[in-house]
Amino acid sequence: MKQVLWSLCVCLAGAAFGQGTLVPPDDWPIRERPWGGFILDSHAINVDIKDAASETRVEQVFFNPNPYPLEAVYLFPVPAGASISRLTMTDGDKLMEAKILPADEARRIYESIVRRQRDPALLEMLGSRLVRLRIFPIPPNGKRKISLRYSEVLPRDGGAYRFSYPMSLDARSQKLPSRVTLHADIETSQPIQTVYSPSHADISVRTTSAKHAVVSWESGGRSEPQDFQLLIRSGSDELGLSILPYRSGADGYFLMVLSPQLHSKEAEVSKSIVFVFDRTGSMDGDKIIQAKKALRQCVDRLRPMDRFQVIVFNDGVDKVFQGLVSADEQNKSKAIRFVDDISARGGTNIYEALQAGINTFPKEKGHEFQAIIFLTDGLPTVGETDPQRIRRGISDLNERAGGIRIYSFGVGSDVDSKLLDRIAFDARGDSNYVLEGDKIDTIVEGFFEKVSVPALSNISIKYDGMDVYDVFPKEPRDLFRGSALVIAGRYRGDGHGRITVTGAAARGQDRTFIDVDLSGRQDRDDYIPRVWAARKIGYLMDEFRLDGRDTKELRDEIVRLSLEFGIVTQLTSFLITEHQMPMDYYGRAGHASGELNDDLNGAFIQFGQSDGAAEAGKLKSLGGGGTGGGSGGFPQGTYRGAAPPGREAQALMRIAGDKTFYWVNGVWTDAAFKKEAKVTKIKAFSDAHIKLIEAWKKFKDYSKLGESLIVQLPGGAVQIGEQGSESLSAGELSGLLGK
């Protein structure tokens, strides 16, 4: 057995890195025999976090799909400052440990790999501390498991500790991993305030005590993984407030995260809930059975400090109680018995049902949280049936009542999603949709669990001394324990001042503030501009879909944001086909001018609308302002990484770092490219290329797209390709970077 070789390459200080990958070994005869590549079969990440210290254990299983044995070299870029404690490979029942080479020899080996293999994924790794392990022959259809363990001190940003892990695929990956899992066990010395992922909105957070939380996330190969980010804030304050900035040019972007202590009892606000329940004939069958189960569960979870009412409707309205009653065991039992006797029959009188729900609340409001949970499966067919008059009538009545929150659930495909969205939006609530075949009880119970413990309502935010604009959502929603309120916006100037958040809490009016200084370049979190753009697009689409505002200016702005930030929406969809009308990389039909003069392989923009619940659910995936709400992270439909063979359907657009690129004339072209800009041509993988990566750290994100790309820099454009300069003087480099 040959010796296993591990080299630790200390290249440059840098935080950006990609996931572990396999590349051809140094002595592989590529010219004589093609290197077929491996498939990442599974990827498991387990993390233990104790305050600022973390230990990460990684297991990756690679599969050889080729009909011949294959060798490889494993490369893993380690976060700056991390300490590796173990790297092993499993071969059957044999466990092989790695060895360390001197840093200077490791660097020499690494650079030789980069230049010989001309691999964009390797260029992306430049600037990180790199681990190298020789993998010996893996038989056809065979697997190898690689295990890695490292520890690090987590950086602190905006008052929160940040854990990062690379998950985006490299250019050689032919298929998504069948299973990617992440499990993080978090312990803190102070009560936990925030556990929030700006990259993965679908994480599960479970708390066992005020100072312990467990995070889990899983991808079943449905979509390409994004690099994972997790923010953890702890402290004695009931509310935690953190701010994350991003600025690479003039004006900056920011995300503000507000969250209560995850396990605080003091932060819990008492609530008054009115359940308005559809018992019309169309609910008959499995729908009414599941809906009744969900309603029983929601009533059962009310606390003695809460008050409630149950209203059922079809042609008319029936109430369990005369008004709001305390949620003691006797009243809850009476309500559950009433629910058990519900049968489905009659028409749908939405207006009278919501009117009765709003009129249940007293005119004098206390500090309790007041909300209506409204469930229906149909269009209005009895009483007032005009959607506009229903919307205006409910909105006016609710305003006079002091602003009751309305959370609506549309069941099936026949609901008027535009009406439900508009009613919820006006009432600063939310709307949700349960499609045919979905489990109504599970979805409704899950939602009620989220909103069952309000921590702060009637929230207002004040920015003192700061020039902020385009902040979304325009009106912050209420804050519940176990969740986070995420605000996205832009700022001018030095971003210096104080942010104050005020709202109604259990003990009366509550206020928290943070002093901020966002001056200077802040270019670490390149996902922040895209989160902001998704929020703004969501807000504009609310105006388009809910308000019926359809103007050229509105459409143009949605298209511009979609193209600039690489966000696919249902209003502006990128349809990639082989034989459709051409469009230039600015989104205009026809041909681009100048050097980039051909079509974009058949891409075009399609405008469309749908009033169905399915489309409404898709639109809300943007996490936009207005009804979209959202918790941040990358929106649905964005793509990252190179375009490997077999993914032609995704080949038009790529997101790399803070930029969006389009495929034009066989060149990945920066959406910000200015046709009048001076273009400097640089040979791929040359000293000049590597020097650019070292001087402009985002350039390695762009370089992972391949050997042919155009990037707009502050001092001009750079074209990477087969031809061009192989060296750059200090003056030329400074000029490109605008220094």
XYZ file of C-alpha atoms in Angstrom:
739
model
C 0.000 0.000 0.000
C 1.346 3.378 -0.964
C 1.736 6.026 1.699
C -1.236 8.345 2.180
C -0.198 11.955 1.569
C -1.711 14.985 3.247
C -0.460 18.469 2.552
C -1.572 21.604 4.320
C -1.294 24.599 1.991
C -1.137 27.966 3.716
C -1.715 30.271 0.743
C -3.218 33.609 1.788
C -5.404 34.834 4.615
C -9.014 34.687 3.480
C -12.454 33.606 4.648
C -13.988 32.412 1.368
C -13.804 28.712 0.620
C -15.623 25.877 -1.141
C -16.629 22.387 -0.093
C -14.254 19.408 -0.259
C -13.757 18.044 -3.769
C -11.836 15.379 -5.704
C -9.451 16.249 -8.552
C -7.105 14.146 -10.744
C -3.820 13.182 -9.047
C -0.569 14.849 -10.119
C 0.574 11.818 -12.109
C -2.714 10.948 -13.836
C -2.073 10.542 -17.605
C -4.885 12.884 -18.684
C -3.787 12.986 -22.335
C -3.829 9.185 -22.567
C -6.834 8.396 -20.413
C -9.700 10.758 -19.503
C -10.381 11.310 -15.838
C -14.081 10.504 -15.482
C -14.786 12.259 -12.196
C -16.656 11.262 -9.047
C -20.140 11.871 -7.685
C -20.587 13.258 -4.183
C -23.065 10.692 -2.869
C -23.677 12.098 0.607
C -22.431 14.939 2.765
C -22.964 15.119 6.552
C -21.914 18.036 8.770
C -22.112 17.878 12.571
C -21.169 20.940 14.614
C -20.766 21.556 18.346
C -20.844 25.250 19.272
C -20.104 26.545 22.766
C -20.259 30.335 22.832
C -17.506 31.413 20.391
C -15.822 28.007 20.015
C -16.924 25.379 17.510
C -15.845 21.921 16.375
C -16.992 20.702 12.959
C -17.030 17.061 11.867
C -17.472 16.396 8.152
C -18.213 13.106 6.393
C -18.299 12.980 2.584
C -18.924 9.813 0.573
C -17.723 9.829 -3.050
C -18.922 7.357 -5.682
C -17.002 6.216 -8.776
C -19.573 5.821 -11.619
C -16.943 4.904 -14.212
C -16.366 1.358 -15.567
C -12.700 1.525 -14.506
C -10.805 2.201 -11.246
C -10.119 5.854 -10.524
C -7.588 7.707 -8.396
C -7.970 11.220 -7.032
C -6.665 13.930 -4.746
C -9.028 15.293 -2.087
C -8.891 19.056 -1.494
C -10.665 20.856 1.344
C -10.255 24.596 2.004
C -10.359 25.221 5.749
C -11.747 28.456 7.276
C -9.124 31.017 8.266
C -7.922 30.381 11.804
C -9.308 26.834 12.006
C -7.247 24.026 13.496
C -7.491 20.570 11.918
C -7.443 17.726 14.422
C -8.095 14.755 12.133
C -8.434 13.744 8.480
C -9.110 10.103 7.614
C -10.227 7.948 4.711
C -12.107 4.673 5.082
C -11.243 1.816 2.699
C -13.505 -1.085 3.616
C -12.665 -1.821 7.242
C -9.328 0.031 7.033
C -8.971 3.543 8.450
C -6.114 5.594 7.027
C -4.793 8.739 8.716
C -3.246 11.673 6.864
C 0.200 13.222 7.323
C 1.363 16.816 7.111
C 3.873 18.317 4.660
C 5.758 21.588 5.204
C 3.787 24.660 4.144
C 6.231 25.809 1.442
C 6.137 22.415 -0.269
C 2.353 22.321 0.028
C 2.067 25.730 -1.652
C 4.294 24.627 -4.533
C 2.198 21.477 -5.068
C -1.029 23.451 -4.974
C 0.078 26.016 -7.564
C 1.279 23.259 -9.880
C -2.161 21.616 -9.679
C -3.912 24.884 -10.496
C -1.817 25.594 -13.592
C -1.706 22.034 -14.881
C -5.401 21.225 -14.494
C -6.736 24.693 -15.377
C -9.632 24.085 -13.020
C -11.847 27.059 -12.017
C -12.882 25.325 -8.790
C -9.231 25.234 -7.747
C -8.848 28.939 -8.447
C -11.767 29.558 -6.118
C -9.819 27.823 -3.371
C -6.810 30.087 -3.803
C -6.410 32.232 -0.729
C -7.655 29.604 1.723
C -5.808 27.134 3.903
C -6.019 23.940 1.888
C -5.945 20.302 2.969
C -4.746 17.724 0.426
C -5.230 13.946 0.685
C -4.248 11.325 -1.924
C -7.095 8.895 -2.648
C -5.933 5.590 -4.069
C -7.809 3.474 -6.629
C -11.553 3.324 -6.094
C -13.053 0.385 -8.023
C -15.929 0.792 -10.521
C -19.185 1.551 -8.641
C -17.109 1.777 -5.467
C -17.266 4.367 -2.685
C -14.848 6.086 -0.320
C -15.738 7.909 2.879
C -13.592 10.855 3.925
C -13.868 12.259 7.456
C -12.518 15.616 8.561
C -12.572 17.359 11.928
C -11.560 20.937 12.684
C -12.111 23.530 15.383
C -12.267 27.311 15.178
C -13.115 30.473 17.063
C -16.238 31.959 15.490
C -16.092 35.578 14.302
C -18.508 38.051 15.858
C -20.527 40.262 13.487
C -23.197 42.764 14.494
C -23.349 41.374 18.011
C -23.820 37.766 16.848
C -21.401 34.865 16.394
C -21.264 33.523 12.849
C -20.777 29.917 11.780
C -20.052 29.350 8.068
C -19.779 26.182 6.046
C -19.211 25.714 2.269
C -21.851 23.725 0.415
C -21.919 25.037 -3.159
C -20.906 22.454 -5.748
C -17.762 22.694 -7.857
C -17.681 22.698 -11.655
C -17.090 18.953 -12.023
C -20.216 17.843 -10.173
C -22.558 16.036 -12.572
C -25.408 15.516 -10.120
C -26.664 16.883 -6.849
C -25.765 14.927 -3.699
C -28.551 12.498 -2.848
C -28.364 13.638 0.776
C -26.841 16.646 2.532
C -27.457 17.052 6.266
C -26.332 19.562 8.869
C -26.772 19.224 12.615
C -25.584 21.894 15.058
C -25.686 21.588 18.846
C -25.480 25.049 20.454
C -24.686 25.871 24.085
C -24.237 29.398 25.434
C -23.362 30.867 28.820
C -26.083 33.547 28.394
C -29.723 33.030 27.287
C -29.993 32.521 23.533
C -31.644 35.412 21.696
C -31.058 34.633 18.020
C -30.496 31.462 16.020
C -30.977 32.580 12.453
C -29.738 31.482 9.043
C -29.644 34.228 6.378
C -28.806 31.586 3.767
C -31.244 28.771 4.676
C -34.698 29.946 5.761
C -35.870 26.318 6.141
C -33.669 25.331 9.095
C -35.331 23.711 12.101
C -34.489 25.229 15.504
C -35.409 23.292 18.651
C -34.731 24.603 22.163
C -34.392 22.450 25.266
C -33.474 25.270 27.654
C -32.734 28.986 27.637
C -29.076 28.266 26.876
C -29.303 25.256 24.569
C -30.617 24.904 21.009
C -30.364 22.314 18.243
C -30.354 23.253 14.558
C -31.014 20.765 11.776
C -31.224 21.083 8.003
C -31.471 18.547 5.196
C -31.448 18.652 1.413
C -32.675 15.598 -0.436
C -30.980 16.441 -3.732
C -33.864 18.680 -4.809
C -31.838 21.849 -5.304
C -28.218 22.902 -5.459
C -26.932 23.617 -1.939
C -25.884 27.140 -1.010
C -23.060 28.011 1.363
C -24.458 27.748 4.902
C -24.495 30.716 7.302
C -25.713 30.635 10.908
C -25.927 33.598 13.293
C -26.102 33.034 17.069
C -26.674 35.824 19.555
C -26.960 35.445 23.314
C -27.300 37.898 26.187
C -29.387 39.002 29.135
C -31.597 41.383 27.137
C -35.065 40.137 26.267
C -34.622 41.290 22.663
C -31.534 40.872 20.529
C -30.810 43.329 17.728
C -28.068 42.673 15.151
C -27.146 44.411 11.913
C -25.187 43.005 8.961
C -23.890 45.464 6.331
C -22.627 45.044 2.783
C -20.995 47.758 0.687
C -18.598 47.374 -2.216
C -19.386 50.664 -3.957
C -21.154 53.921 -3.098
C -24.405 53.107 -1.283
C -24.595 50.090 0.991
C -27.101 47.394 1.934
C -28.012 46.067 5.364
C -29.933 43.260 7.046
C -31.251 43.874 10.535
C -32.254 40.889 12.654
C -34.462 41.312 15.732
C -35.347 38.322 17.881
C -36.484 37.609 21.457
C -34.836 35.154 23.795
C -35.820 31.714 22.567
C -36.881 30.458 25.978
C -38.019 33.622 27.757
C -41.341 33.407 29.606
C -41.315 37.120 30.435
C -41.384 37.964 26.713
C -44.674 36.120 26.171
C -47.657 38.374 25.465
C -51.158 37.174 26.286
C -53.352 36.791 23.228
C -56.953 36.926 22.133
C -57.670 34.620 19.188
C -60.856 34.241 17.154
C -60.998 31.144 14.950
C -63.214 31.696 11.870
C -63.852 28.296 10.330
C -65.371 27.355 6.944
C -67.987 24.553 7.152
C -69.445 24.951 3.631
C -70.418 21.995 1.470
C -67.186 22.063 -0.519
C -65.275 21.246 2.696
C -66.971 17.851 2.921
C -64.850 14.701 3.135
C -61.178 14.538 4.091
C -60.835 18.354 4.141
C -63.329 18.858 6.969
C -61.827 15.948 8.940
C -58.300 17.401 8.757
C -59.487 20.975 9.375
C -61.420 19.929 12.491
C -58.348 18.128 13.811
C -56.236 21.258 13.259
C -58.807 23.459 15.021
C -58.967 21.088 18.004
C -55.178 21.152 18.317
C -55.035 24.956 18.138
C -57.687 25.361 20.836
C -55.937 22.810 23.040
C -52.642 24.772 22.870
C -54.146 27.986 24.232
C -52.835 29.007 27.662
C -54.957 30.025 30.690
C -53.777 33.648 30.234
C -55.302 33.705 26.708
C -58.860 34.428 25.530
C -60.602 32.948 22.482
C -63.752 32.464 20.416
C -64.724 29.939 17.709
C -66.933 31.044 14.798
C -68.108 28.695 12.038
C -69.754 29.860 8.849
C -71.465 28.833 5.620
C -74.508 30.848 4.480
C -74.619 32.326 7.970
C -72.517 32.490 11.134
C -72.605 30.487 14.385
C -70.588 31.227 17.540
C -69.586 28.949 20.395
C -69.592 31.774 22.992
C -71.218 35.194 23.260
C -67.805 36.873 23.171
C -64.179 36.268 24.091
C -63.737 33.823 26.982
C -60.727 32.710 28.983
C -58.905 29.628 27.724
C -59.558 27.505 30.808
C -60.148 23.778 30.546
C -63.940 24.076 30.759
C -64.199 26.572 27.870
C -61.689 24.686 25.739
C -63.622 21.437 26.253
C -66.872 23.144 25.232
C -65.253 24.522 22.073
C -63.760 21.151 21.134
C -67.152 19.424 21.569
C -68.669 22.072 19.297
C -65.950 21.466 16.689
C -66.560 17.706 16.794
C -70.213 18.263 15.795
C -69.408 20.422 12.737
C -70.700 19.106 9.405
C -70.056 20.554 5.933
C -72.987 22.116 4.074
C -74.155 25.388 2.500
C -72.568 28.347 0.682
C -69.665 30.678 1.503
C -70.376 34.010 3.233
C -66.822 35.328 3.727
C -67.784 38.945 4.431
C -70.235 38.220 7.255
C -67.842 35.671 8.801
C -64.913 38.110 8.986
C -67.217 40.910 10.105
C -68.368 38.745 13.026
C -64.772 37.893 13.847
C -63.660 41.531 14.017
C -66.728 42.593 16.034
C -65.867 39.982 18.677
C -62.984 42.101 19.972
C -63.652 44.900 22.492
C -63.230 48.472 21.335
C -60.771 49.229 24.130
C -57.505 47.433 23.364
C -55.131 46.219 26.039
C -51.578 44.945 25.635
C -52.698 41.501 24.506
C -52.055 40.246 20.980
C -55.325 40.147 18.967
C -55.710 37.993 15.865
C -58.159 36.112 13.645
C -57.258 32.680 12.249
C -59.391 32.397 9.096
C -59.721 29.123 7.158
C -61.732 28.741 3.932
C -61.678 26.627 0.787
C -63.793 28.650 -1.605
C -64.834 31.840 -3.321
C -67.514 34.119 -1.773
C -70.920 32.858 -3.005
C -73.398 34.209 -0.419
C -73.995 37.762 0.813
C -71.447 40.250 -0.478
C -69.543 38.513 -3.307
C -67.612 41.365 -4.938
C -63.933 40.948 -3.867
C -63.169 44.690 -3.943
C -66.138 45.585 -1.753
C -65.305 42.735 0.647
C -61.705 43.892 0.895
C -62.594 47.572 1.445
C -65.370 46.746 3.921
C -63.183 44.451 6.046
C -60.266 46.910 5.917
C -62.412 49.854 7.056
C -64.062 47.830 9.820
C -60.714 46.522 11.039
C -59.189 49.996 11.104
C -62.038 51.221 13.323
C -61.493 48.181 15.578
C -57.874 49.167 16.162
C -56.109 46.804 13.757
C -56.815 43.116 14.409
C -54.265 40.794 12.787
C -55.784 38.398 10.227
C -54.017 35.162 9.254
C -55.797 33.410 6.395
C -55.546 29.832 5.158
C -56.752 28.967 1.676
C -57.524 25.270 1.209
C -57.508 23.746 -2.292
C -57.231 25.390 -5.699
C -60.575 27.252 -5.877
C -59.887 30.000 -3.331
C -59.590 33.656 -4.305
C -55.924 33.956 -3.353
C -55.765 37.620 -4.351
C -58.605 38.456 -1.943
C -57.120 36.436 0.941
C -53.662 37.939 0.362
C -55.064 41.465 0.292
C -57.140 40.990 3.459
C -54.132 39.564 5.332
C -51.808 42.262 4.008
C -54.143 45.095 5.053
C -54.399 43.553 8.530
C -50.590 43.122 8.865
C -51.062 39.361 9.014
C -50.119 36.638 6.555
C -51.749 34.234 4.115
C -50.993 30.565 3.625
C -52.211 27.958 1.143
C -52.859 24.255 1.504
C -53.015 22.524 -1.869
C -54.867 19.344 -2.786
C -53.125 16.390 -1.165
C -51.378 18.482 1.514
C -52.025 17.746 5.174
C -54.233 20.618 6.369
C -53.891 19.738 10.050
C -50.083 19.580 9.955
C -49.713 22.919 8.151
C -52.243 24.812 10.282
C -50.876 23.359 13.530
C -47.332 24.258 12.511
C -48.354 27.815 11.736
C -50.280 28.218 14.991
C -47.285 26.892 16.913
C -45.194 29.670 15.347
C -47.616 32.481 16.221
C -48.841 31.072 19.520
C -46.258 32.953 21.608
C -46.156 36.634 20.549
C -43.193 38.559 21.970
C -43.511 42.023 20.415
C -46.341 43.605 18.412
C -47.098 47.007 16.846
C -43.419 47.377 16.031
C -41.928 50.666 14.865
C -38.305 51.304 13.868
C -36.496 54.653 14.002
C -33.140 55.409 12.352
C -31.460 58.372 14.070
C -28.578 60.018 12.239
C -28.700 57.469 9.395
C -29.670 58.053 5.767
C -31.607 54.871 4.975
C -33.984 54.181 2.107
C -35.820 51.352 0.323
C -36.423 49.486 3.589
C -38.542 46.308 3.379
C -40.957 45.282 4.647
C -42.458 48.755 4.794
C -44.494 47.861 7.890
C -42.766 45.310 10.177
C -44.840 42.309 11.151
C -45.242 41.112 14.730
C -42.442 39.174 16.388
C -42.999 35.721 17.870
C -40.805 33.716 20.198
C -38.577 31.336 18.271
C -38.649 33.483 15.120
C -36.761 36.510 13.849
C -37.843 39.759 12.256
C -35.542 40.500 9.312
C -35.430 43.995 7.815
C -33.563 44.653 4.540
C -32.637 48.139 3.370
C -30.090 50.463 1.835
C -28.028 53.317 3.323
C -25.991 56.295 2.143
C -22.973 57.915 3.736
C -21.068 56.459 6.667
C -24.046 54.579 8.088
C -23.351 55.989 11.543
C -26.193 56.446 14.025
C -28.656 54.668 16.298
C -31.455 52.236 15.424
C -34.317 52.072 17.940
C -37.047 49.407 17.894
C -40.253 49.968 19.882
C -43.223 47.650 20.361
C -45.835 46.254 22.745
C -44.483 43.515 25.022
C -45.814 41.565 27.998
C -44.752 44.264 30.464
C -46.087 47.145 28.337
C -44.093 49.250 25.881
C -40.644 47.826 25.142
C -37.695 49.479 23.469
C -34.277 48.292 22.348
C -31.569 50.046 20.381
C -28.183 49.524 18.771
C -25.468 52.050 17.876
C -24.053 51.330 14.435
C -21.121 52.463 12.326
C -21.188 51.009 8.811
C -18.444 53.198 7.352
C -15.779 51.736 5.082
C -15.864 48.745 2.792
C -18.090 45.901 4.044
C -17.951 43.189 1.388
C -18.041 39.897 3.255
C -21.738 39.011 3.087
C -22.370 39.211 -0.651
C -25.805 37.586 -0.306
C -27.232 40.694 1.416
C -27.896 42.721 -1.786
C -29.804 39.752 -3.213
C -31.949 39.403 -0.094
C -32.756 43.118 -0.330
C -33.602 42.798 -4.039
C -35.899 39.834 -3.314
C -37.714 41.897 -0.699
C -38.142 44.836 -3.062
C -39.346 42.610 -5.895
C -41.849 41.029 -3.508
C -43.123 44.477 -2.570
C -43.452 45.524 -6.236
C -45.202 42.268 -7.120
C -47.685 42.877 -4.316
C -48.489 46.190 -5.989
C -48.833 44.433 -9.347
C -50.858 41.420 -8.224
C -52.842 42.655 -5.229
C -53.401 46.304 -6.065
C -53.865 45.684 -9.790
C -51.201 48.265 -10.609
C -49.891 47.335 -14.056
C -47.657 50.031 -15.516
C -44.650 49.962 -17.792
C -42.551 51.559 -15.019
C -43.485 48.830 -12.551
C -42.794 46.015 -15.020
C -39.495 47.584 -16.096
C -38.319 47.907 -12.497
C -39.173 44.276 -11.696
C -37.340 43.109 -14.834
C -34.336 45.316 -14.077
C -33.997 43.999 -10.534
C -34.548 40.416 -11.687
C -31.781 40.658 -14.279
C -29.326 42.621 -12.140
C -29.618 40.370 -9.099
C -30.403 37.068 -10.822
C -33.781 36.530 -9.152
C -36.344 34.405 -10.992
C -39.964 35.349 -10.324
C -43.325 34.182 -11.596
C -43.936 37.578 -13.136
C -40.578 37.723 -14.903
C -39.518 34.176 -15.653
C -36.332 33.238 -17.403
C -37.367 30.566 -19.908
C -34.338 28.866 -21.393
C -35.028 27.006 -24.619
C -33.067 26.192 -27.740
C -35.373 27.824 -30.270
C -36.929 31.001 -28.891
C -36.527 34.710 -29.516
C -33.108 36.083 -28.629
C -32.485 38.680 -25.949
C -29.404 40.640 -25.032
C -27.899 40.414 -21.589
C -29.753 43.530 -20.438
C -33.069 41.742 -21.051
C -33.995 43.578 -24.268
C -35.459 41.611 -27.130
C -33.172 41.490 -30.151
C -29.383 41.685 -30.320
C -26.911 43.441 -28.109
C -24.561 45.965 -29.618
C -20.785 46.038 -29.786
C -18.570 43.057 -29.125
C -21.376 41.065 -27.455
C -23.553 40.878 -30.548
C -25.201 37.446 -30.547
C -28.230 36.057 -28.784
C -28.351 34.510 -25.334
C -29.061 30.948 -26.464
C -32.788 31.574 -26.666
C -33.596 33.248 -23.373
C -36.543 35.575 -23.068
C -38.698 37.188 -20.446
C -42.286 36.023 -20.077
C -44.887 38.068 -18.221
C -47.762 36.205 -16.659
C -50.290 36.203 -13.848
C -52.285 33.606 -11.999
C -54.899 34.003 -9.315
C -54.609 30.378 -8.215
C -53.452 29.381 -4.752
C -50.550 27.395 -6.193
C -49.143 30.470 -7.933
C -49.718 32.583 -4.850
C -47.685 30.139 -2.819
C -44.863 30.276 -5.369
C -44.862 34.070 -5.422
C -44.460 34.140 -1.653
C -41.290 32.042 -1.884
C -39.456 35.241 -2.780
C -39.592 36.379 0.807
C -40.467 39.853 -0.408
C -41.999 42.802 1.331
C -45.752 42.903 1.780
C -47.493 39.555 1.992
C -44.272 37.723 1.161
C -42.772 38.567 4.552
C -40.008 36.011 4.381
C -37.030 35.471 6.629
C -34.214 36.243 4.249
C -31.816 33.892 2.499
C -31.457 33.214 -1.179
C -34.785 33.267 -3.015
C -36.081 30.325 -4.988
C -34.723 29.965 -8.492
C -31.276 31.497 -8.070
C -28.283 29.522 -9.244
C -24.696 29.502 -8.037
C -21.582 27.809 -9.352
C -20.404 26.821 -12.801
C -22.501 25.183 -15.496
C -21.245 21.593 -15.719
C -22.150 19.326 -18.652
C -25.703 18.065 -18.547
C -27.173 21.235 -17.033
C -27.930 23.112 -20.217
C -31.307 24.162 -18.822
C -29.532 26.300 -16.239
C -26.786 27.556 -18.525
C -28.019 31.083 -19.154
C -27.547 32.683 -15.741
C -25.137 32.219 -12.851
C -24.639 34.002 -9.558
C -21.058 34.238 -8.308
C -20.266 36.201 -5.164
C -21.939 39.604 -5.389
C -22.469 39.521 -9.175
C -24.857 38.019 -11.716
C -23.466 36.670 -14.999
C -25.154 35.810 -18.319
C -23.949 33.494 -21.062
C -23.230 35.712 -24.091
C -21.273 34.490 -27.150
C -19.653 31.709 -25.131
C -18.541 34.146 -22.409
C -19.913 34.527 -18.883
C -20.650 38.265 -18.900
C -21.125 40.437 -15.826
C -24.625 41.988 -15.749
C -22.912 45.243 -14.704
C -20.610 45.225 -17.771
C -20.554 48.614 -19.476
C -20.173 48.313 -23.219
C -18.157 51.525 -23.324
C -15.682 50.273 -20.701
C -12.062 49.590 -21.606
C -11.521 45.812 -21.613
C -8.233 44.326 -20.372
C -7.682 40.771 -21.638
C -5.912 38.365 -19.277
C -4.911 34.777 -19.933
C -6.710 32.259 -17.730
C -4.658 30.707 -14.893
C -1.716 33.023 -15.574
C 0.228 35.012 -12.985
C -1.941 38.017 -13.874
C -5.121 36.011 -13.201
C -3.865 34.766 -9.840
C -2.645 38.255 -8.901
C -6.153 39.613 -9.542
C -7.633 36.953 -7.274
C -5.172 37.809 -4.540
C -5.825 41.566 -4.842
C -9.644 41.419 -5.259
C -10.898 38.529 -3.131
C -14.297 38.385 -4.865
C -12.531 37.581 -8.140
C -12.088 33.959 -7.141
C -15.892 33.695 -6.806
C -16.178 34.939 -10.375
C -13.373 32.675 -11.605
C -15.220 29.521 -10.613
C -17.513 30.112 -13.607
C -14.818 28.941 -15.992
C -11.999 30.028 -18.281
C -14.032 32.544 -20.252
C -15.649 35.502 -18.518
C -15.952 39.299 -18.477
C -16.020 41.122 -15.145
C -16.709 44.811 -14.582
C -14.311 46.231 -11.973
C -14.241 49.812 -10.608
C -11.462 50.861 -13.005
C -12.534 48.937 -16.100
C -13.552 45.519 -17.402
C -11.429 42.370 -17.371
C -11.852 39.537 -19.877
C -10.441 36.169 -18.841
C -9.813 33.767 -21.709
C -7.349 31.697 -23.698
C -5.584 34.816 -24.996
C -4.349 37.851 -23.089
C -1.645 39.264 -20.861
C 0.077 36.869 -18.485
C 1.333 39.541 -16.116
C 0.104 42.794 -14.596
C 2.185 45.679 -13.303
C 1.355 47.265 -9.956
C 0.041 50.333 -11.787
C -2.186 48.294 -14.107
C -3.592 46.352 -11.179
C -4.305 49.514 -9.182
C -6.010 51.050 -12.195
C -8.365 48.096 -12.625
C -9.279 48.190 -8.961
C -9.969 51.926 -9.110
C -7.262 52.825 -6.603
